[in-house]
Amino acid sequence: MPAKPYDFTGEECQPEWVQSNTPNETVSEQMPSEILVHDRDYYIEDGSVVFLVDGVLFKVHKSRLTRDSSTFETLFDLPNTDEGQPEGGGDADPVVLQGDTPQQFRSLLWALYALPHDIIDSSTPNSNGDWRNFDRFCDLSLMAHKYGFKGLETWALSMILRWLPFLRCKSAHVFPIDEPSMPIRERLRRVLGLAALCDDQKLYAAIILRLQDELARPNPDLPWFIILGEKFQVHTLVGTAYYALMLQGRSRWIALAQEGRLTHQHLGRLHSGHYLLVEQWKRYQDTPPMIPKCRRDGYNCLRRWETCWMDVTKEKLILSSFPADVLAKLELVLRLVPNLSGIQEMHKGCGTQALYAVKLRLNEAREGLSSIFIDIP
């Protein structure tokens, strides 16, 4: 009978990432030998352990894989099979890794075997469209996290952070579905997933800023941003993308739904968001942003500010804008307020406070967008 798989807890268990052969059945019986191939780079003749990864055999040195206190260290301490053959001792009885691709395992082995000059060359970002080294570091981050190579994981994530500024779409249309920029979109999604998986706060903050930058470019793929933001619970991304899509109008929402890009749930959130934003602007109109009470003799700044607010929110330019476009309305208020006679009659300090209060309200509205586009009860 084959050796037991790696035991995480001390009790018998069979993790999905490493699986022994079934009793009395070798790999050659499970899969025809002609289907199995030796890896082109990491089937090393004097290696001491054989792995099978999705039809590809790797033969490497145990000593390489037991570095950095990885989970392989415990794996190799497992008892031999009943025939006395250690699991992984040959092509007929390899250690089977589940859930990995040959390229991912190859990336891990590259980091364990590479010479210094190879590492230096691969660590240098470029903008010539060759992303093989970047993809290698993504694979390495995933594998290092999965198998407990803590040092390698930290290093690989830091390399992704170095490459991130070069990960940009060349097309003026961000992320078109049928253009070469599609892989860039997928890579950004992958970095976000790795940052969340590995709990790397620095990389997470950096990728959020990159995604927000891409979202602000002309013609972004808004459904993609909505789905990505909802999957990883990036509320600022979700709110901004929903808001931009809402401004495109109902006919656009319906067209995207007919193309399969939006679900009925998305449409419901867009409708509820439109309604809630219209109601939010009505509340804003009735309630001026708060400013401190003026304690200077001869001024009635609070009263003047209330009058200014009521006047400016009834300006034709604001009333004629899209009813639910609260952000644009507040931005217009911010531009118009300094020229109002009522503001100029206020004490200078109170006038400054009034402008600051409008800015705070604008930021509040922008940051609260994700709570606006919600499911209809």
XYZ file of C-alpha atoms in Angstrom:
377
model
C 0.000 0.000 0.000
C 1.336 3.460 -0.799
C 2.556 5.798 1.907
C 0.004 8.080 3.536
C -0.270 11.613 2.217
C 1.033 14.563 4.154
C -0.810 15.010 7.464
C -1.487 18.626 8.460
C -3.053 17.885 11.820
C -1.484 14.669 13.034
C -4.675 12.809 12.116
C -5.226 10.970 8.878
C -6.237 13.364 6.123
C -5.729 13.790 2.417
C -5.186 17.412 1.333
C -6.180 18.238 -2.230
C -2.664 19.393 -3.114
C -0.952 16.040 -2.537
C -2.546 12.688 -3.196
C -1.172 9.177 -3.009
C -2.032 6.463 -5.465
C -4.938 4.167 -4.653
C -4.030 0.838 -2.977
C -2.308 -1.692 -5.234
C -2.426 0.745 -8.161
C 0.602 2.519 -9.587
C 0.600 5.675 -11.665
C 1.358 3.635 -14.760
C -1.869 1.677 -14.149
C -3.875 4.847 -13.556
C -2.555 6.613 -16.637
C -0.901 5.155 -19.757
C 2.868 5.693 -19.587
C 3.004 7.291 -23.028
C 0.843 10.169 -21.714
C 3.322 11.032 -18.946
C 6.204 13.230 -20.030
C 9.408 14.332 -18.335
C 9.613 18.063 -17.736
C 11.991 19.755 -20.147
C 13.811 21.708 -17.425
C 13.329 19.959 -14.103
C 13.590 16.247 -14.663
C 17.071 16.009 -13.171
C 18.633 12.574 -13.476
C 20.376 12.652 -10.109
C 17.278 14.038 -8.381
C 15.935 12.201 -5.340
C 12.156 12.597 -5.607
C 9.650 12.452 -8.470
C 6.482 14.552 -8.639
C 3.573 14.224 -11.021
C 1.813 17.476 -11.894
C -0.998 17.247 -14.430
C 0.668 14.624 -16.591
C 4.215 15.996 -16.295
C 6.928 14.277 -14.235
C 9.490 16.327 -12.307
C 12.555 14.801 -10.698
C 14.297 17.118 -8.265
C 16.370 17.147 -5.087
C 14.608 16.890 -1.755
C 17.100 19.266 -0.197
C 15.883 22.089 -2.438
C 12.256 21.627 -1.472
C 12.849 21.432 2.288
C 14.247 24.971 2.443
C 12.457 27.810 4.202
C 10.595 25.381 6.531
C 8.184 24.436 3.753
C 5.476 21.791 4.064
C 7.561 19.480 1.879
C 9.887 18.985 4.856
C 7.183 17.049 6.693
C 6.011 15.331 3.520
C 9.377 13.682 3.011
C 9.291 12.254 6.543
C 6.320 10.050 5.669
C 6.862 6.259 5.904
C 7.732 4.149 2.883
C 5.241 1.997 0.993
C 4.710 -1.657 1.953
C 7.157 -2.625 -0.778
C 9.850 -0.530 0.885
C 9.857 2.011 -1.913
C 9.591 5.620 -0.724
C 6.768 7.524 -2.346
C 8.233 9.689 -5.059
C 11.083 7.269 -5.534
C 10.437 6.735 -9.251
C 8.253 7.452 -12.252
C 5.912 4.596 -11.323
C 5.207 5.947 -7.847
C 5.524 9.748 -7.858
C 4.148 12.220 -5.368
C 1.003 13.533 -7.053
C 0.332 17.242 -6.570
C -3.281 18.211 -7.026
C -4.557 21.607 -8.127
C -1.278 22.839 -9.623
C -0.200 23.301 -13.229
C 3.202 22.255 -14.539
C 4.041 25.908 -15.182
C 3.256 26.861 -11.595
C 5.438 24.076 -10.192
C 8.146 24.983 -12.693
C 8.097 28.566 -11.384
C 8.616 27.323 -7.831
C 11.523 25.138 -8.904
C 13.048 28.022 -10.867
C 13.256 30.055 -7.665
C 14.883 27.126 -5.847
C 17.427 26.346 -8.583
C 18.081 29.650 -10.380
C 21.541 31.232 -10.440
C 21.981 34.811 -9.137
C 22.288 36.402 -12.592
C 19.068 34.681 -13.727
C 17.226 36.076 -10.724
C 18.574 39.586 -11.310
C 17.571 39.540 -14.977
C 14.077 38.272 -14.173
C 13.591 40.836 -11.404
C 14.056 43.818 -13.732
C 10.684 45.170 -14.925
C 10.244 46.148 -18.564
C 7.530 47.710 -20.671
C 8.201 45.884 -23.935
C 5.158 43.637 -23.609
C 7.082 40.549 -22.430
C 5.287 39.536 -19.238
C 6.771 36.064 -18.784
C 8.833 37.049 -15.761
C 5.885 38.878 -14.216
C 3.702 35.787 -14.683
C 6.454 33.668 -13.166
C 6.454 35.784 -10.003
C 2.652 35.482 -9.813
C 2.924 31.690 -10.060
C 5.747 31.715 -7.523
C 3.729 33.804 -5.036
C 0.836 31.377 -5.270
C 2.975 28.258 -4.897
C 5.132 29.711 -2.124
C 2.000 30.615 -0.182
C 0.444 27.213 -0.768
C 3.476 25.211 0.297
C 4.746 27.429 3.096
C 7.856 29.018 1.576
C 7.468 32.208 3.616
C 10.686 33.879 2.470
C 10.011 33.132 -1.186
C 6.434 34.376 -0.861
C 7.531 37.731 0.562
C 10.193 38.176 -2.109
C 7.906 37.213 -5.004
C 5.182 39.615 -3.845
C 7.740 42.427 -3.609
C 8.761 41.710 -7.222
C 5.124 41.937 -8.346
C 4.937 45.327 -6.629
C 7.977 46.476 -8.647
C 6.359 45.356 -11.896
C 2.946 46.846 -11.164
C 3.590 50.364 -12.599
C 4.486 48.788 -15.960
C 1.218 46.842 -16.118
C -0.745 49.282 -18.276
C -3.019 49.020 -21.269
C -1.691 50.704 -24.397
C -5.124 51.056 -25.961
C -7.098 54.242 -25.376
C -10.067 51.969 -24.713
C -9.403 50.263 -21.432
C -9.717 46.491 -21.499
C -11.574 45.878 -24.777
C -12.756 42.306 -24.864
C -11.311 41.436 -28.266
C -7.981 43.283 -28.176
C -4.494 42.368 -26.933
C -4.961 44.409 -23.752
C -7.158 41.593 -22.408
C -4.182 39.808 -20.748
C -3.334 43.015 -18.867
C -6.810 43.036 -17.365
C -6.416 39.413 -16.325
C -3.044 40.140 -14.750
C -4.470 43.018 -12.705
C -7.215 40.706 -11.472
C -4.638 38.104 -10.578
C -2.525 40.560 -8.587
C -5.597 41.610 -6.605
C -6.344 37.975 -5.840
C -2.774 37.296 -4.725
C -2.653 40.386 -2.518
C -5.877 39.284 -0.821
C -4.809 35.624 -0.529
C -1.380 36.427 0.920
C -2.696 39.312 3.053
C -0.066 41.677 1.646
C -1.400 45.098 2.639
C 1.189 47.066 0.670
C 0.504 45.217 -2.577
C -3.248 45.348 -1.923
C -3.200 49.149 -1.556
C -1.063 49.487 -4.687
C -3.289 47.315 -6.880
C -6.421 49.144 -5.707
C -4.850 52.450 -6.768
C -3.903 50.933 -10.140
C -7.428 49.663 -10.703
C -8.893 53.030 -9.769
C -6.494 54.656 -12.226
C -7.651 52.301 -14.989
C -11.289 52.908 -14.061
C -10.748 56.665 -14.486
C -9.426 56.272 -18.040
C -11.715 56.770 -21.056
C -14.234 54.044 -21.861
C -13.565 51.575 -19.036
C -15.230 48.180 -19.070
C -17.608 48.993 -16.208
C -19.279 45.548 -15.836
C -15.825 43.979 -15.449
C -14.926 46.417 -12.666
C -18.261 45.834 -10.928
C -17.868 42.045 -10.971
C -14.228 42.229 -9.865
C -14.994 44.663 -7.048
C -17.916 42.574 -5.800
C -15.871 39.366 -5.876
C -13.056 40.831 -3.770
C -15.281 43.239 -1.809
C -13.465 46.360 -2.982
C -16.234 48.800 -2.084
C -14.675 51.933 -3.584
C -14.246 50.171 -6.931
C -17.794 48.824 -6.894
C -19.372 52.186 -6.020
C -17.420 54.154 -8.617
C -18.142 51.640 -11.410
C -21.861 51.428 -10.607
C -22.099 55.228 -10.499
C -20.389 55.650 -13.874
C -22.652 53.007 -15.412
C -25.755 54.592 -13.899
C -24.905 57.872 -15.636
C -24.930 56.083 -19.013
C -28.665 55.556 -18.710
C -31.135 52.715 -18.613
C -30.876 51.864 -22.314
C -27.185 51.107 -21.828
C -27.913 48.918 -18.791
C -30.458 46.917 -20.773
C -28.079 46.503 -23.705
C -25.353 45.148 -21.406
C -27.830 42.783 -19.763
C -28.885 41.470 -23.173
C -25.214 40.845 -23.969
C -24.907 38.824 -20.760
C -22.578 41.357 -19.134
C -25.025 42.306 -16.367
C -27.460 40.202 -14.346
C -30.956 41.090 -13.154
C -29.393 41.692 -9.751
C -27.059 44.291 -11.249
C -29.996 46.003 -12.941
C -31.870 46.086 -9.647
C -28.919 47.735 -7.917
C -28.637 50.339 -10.667
C -32.316 51.219 -10.354
C -32.175 51.420 -6.564
C -28.992 53.473 -6.735
C -30.600 55.958 -9.116
C -33.589 56.390 -6.801
C -31.481 56.727 -3.633
C -29.184 59.311 -5.210
C -32.123 61.465 -6.318
C -33.435 61.325 -2.752
C -29.959 62.055 -1.376
C -29.714 65.259 -3.411
C -33.107 66.384 -2.096
C -31.799 65.969 1.461
C -28.624 67.815 0.584
C -30.648 70.703 -0.842
C -32.618 71.030 2.387
C -29.598 70.782 4.698
C -26.521 72.997 4.176
C -23.173 71.496 5.212
C -22.441 72.452 8.815
C -19.953 75.211 9.638
C -18.824 76.383 13.106
C -20.857 79.134 14.754
C -19.355 82.556 14.072
C -18.391 84.378 17.281
C -17.408 87.669 15.645
C -19.526 90.756 16.302
C -21.388 92.207 13.338
C -21.574 88.952 11.385
C -24.416 86.477 11.059
C -22.468 83.915 9.068
C -24.661 80.900 9.784
C -27.742 82.651 8.462
C -25.886 83.970 5.425
C -24.493 80.522 4.692
C -27.949 78.922 4.831
C -29.231 81.513 2.359
C -26.232 81.018 0.058
C -26.732 77.263 0.083
C -30.413 77.491 -0.788
C -29.655 79.925 -3.598
C -26.767 78.018 -5.135
C -28.557 74.649 -5.132
C -31.371 76.255 -7.139
C -29.036 77.543 -9.841
C -30.264 76.628 -13.316
C -26.970 74.917 -14.157
C -27.403 72.563 -11.211
C -31.118 71.940 -11.679
C -30.588 71.037 -15.344
C -27.925 68.398 -14.636
C -28.730 64.670 -14.437
C -31.063 64.248 -11.419
C -29.034 61.463 -9.796
C -25.589 62.931 -10.533
C -24.967 64.082 -6.966
C -21.196 64.301 -7.405
C -21.437 66.626 -10.403
C -23.943 68.822 -8.584
C -21.657 69.150 -5.559
C -18.677 69.897 -7.785
C -20.705 72.680 -9.435
C -21.633 74.077 -6.016
C -17.962 74.109 -5.103
C -17.210 76.180 -8.207
C -20.113 78.600 -7.770
C -19.978 79.283 -4.026
C -16.852 81.529 -3.966
C -18.532 84.013 -6.347
C -21.760 84.386 -4.392
C -22.372 87.772 -2.830
C -23.575 86.122 0.369
C -20.253 84.313 0.821
C -18.342 87.527 0.259
C -20.409 89.196 3.007
C -19.447 86.466 5.482
C -16.345 86.697 7.604
C -13.373 85.433 5.599
C -12.730 82.572 8.007
C -16.342 81.437 7.894
C -16.336 81.593 4.083
C -13.312 79.313 4.059
C -15.076 76.948 6.471
C -18.105 76.860 4.161
C -15.996 75.792 1.177
C -14.297 73.162 3.297
C -17.694 71.853 4.435
C -18.815 71.428 0.796
C -15.618 69.493 0.048
C -16.288 67.204 3.005
C -19.814 66.557 1.763
C -18.482 65.748 -1.714
C -15.974 63.269 -0.256
C -18.692 61.779 1.925
C -20.942 61.263 -1.097
C -18.120 59.736 -3.150
C -17.031 57.340 -0.405
C -20.595 56.257 0.274
C -21.407 55.172 -3.285
C -20.998 51.458 -2.563
C -23.773 51.661 0.057
C -26.098 53.296 -2.486
C -26.166 50.515 -5.090
C -27.828 47.814 -3.038
C -30.337 45.046 -3.606
C -33.974 46.107 -3.605
C -35.687 44.721 -0.458
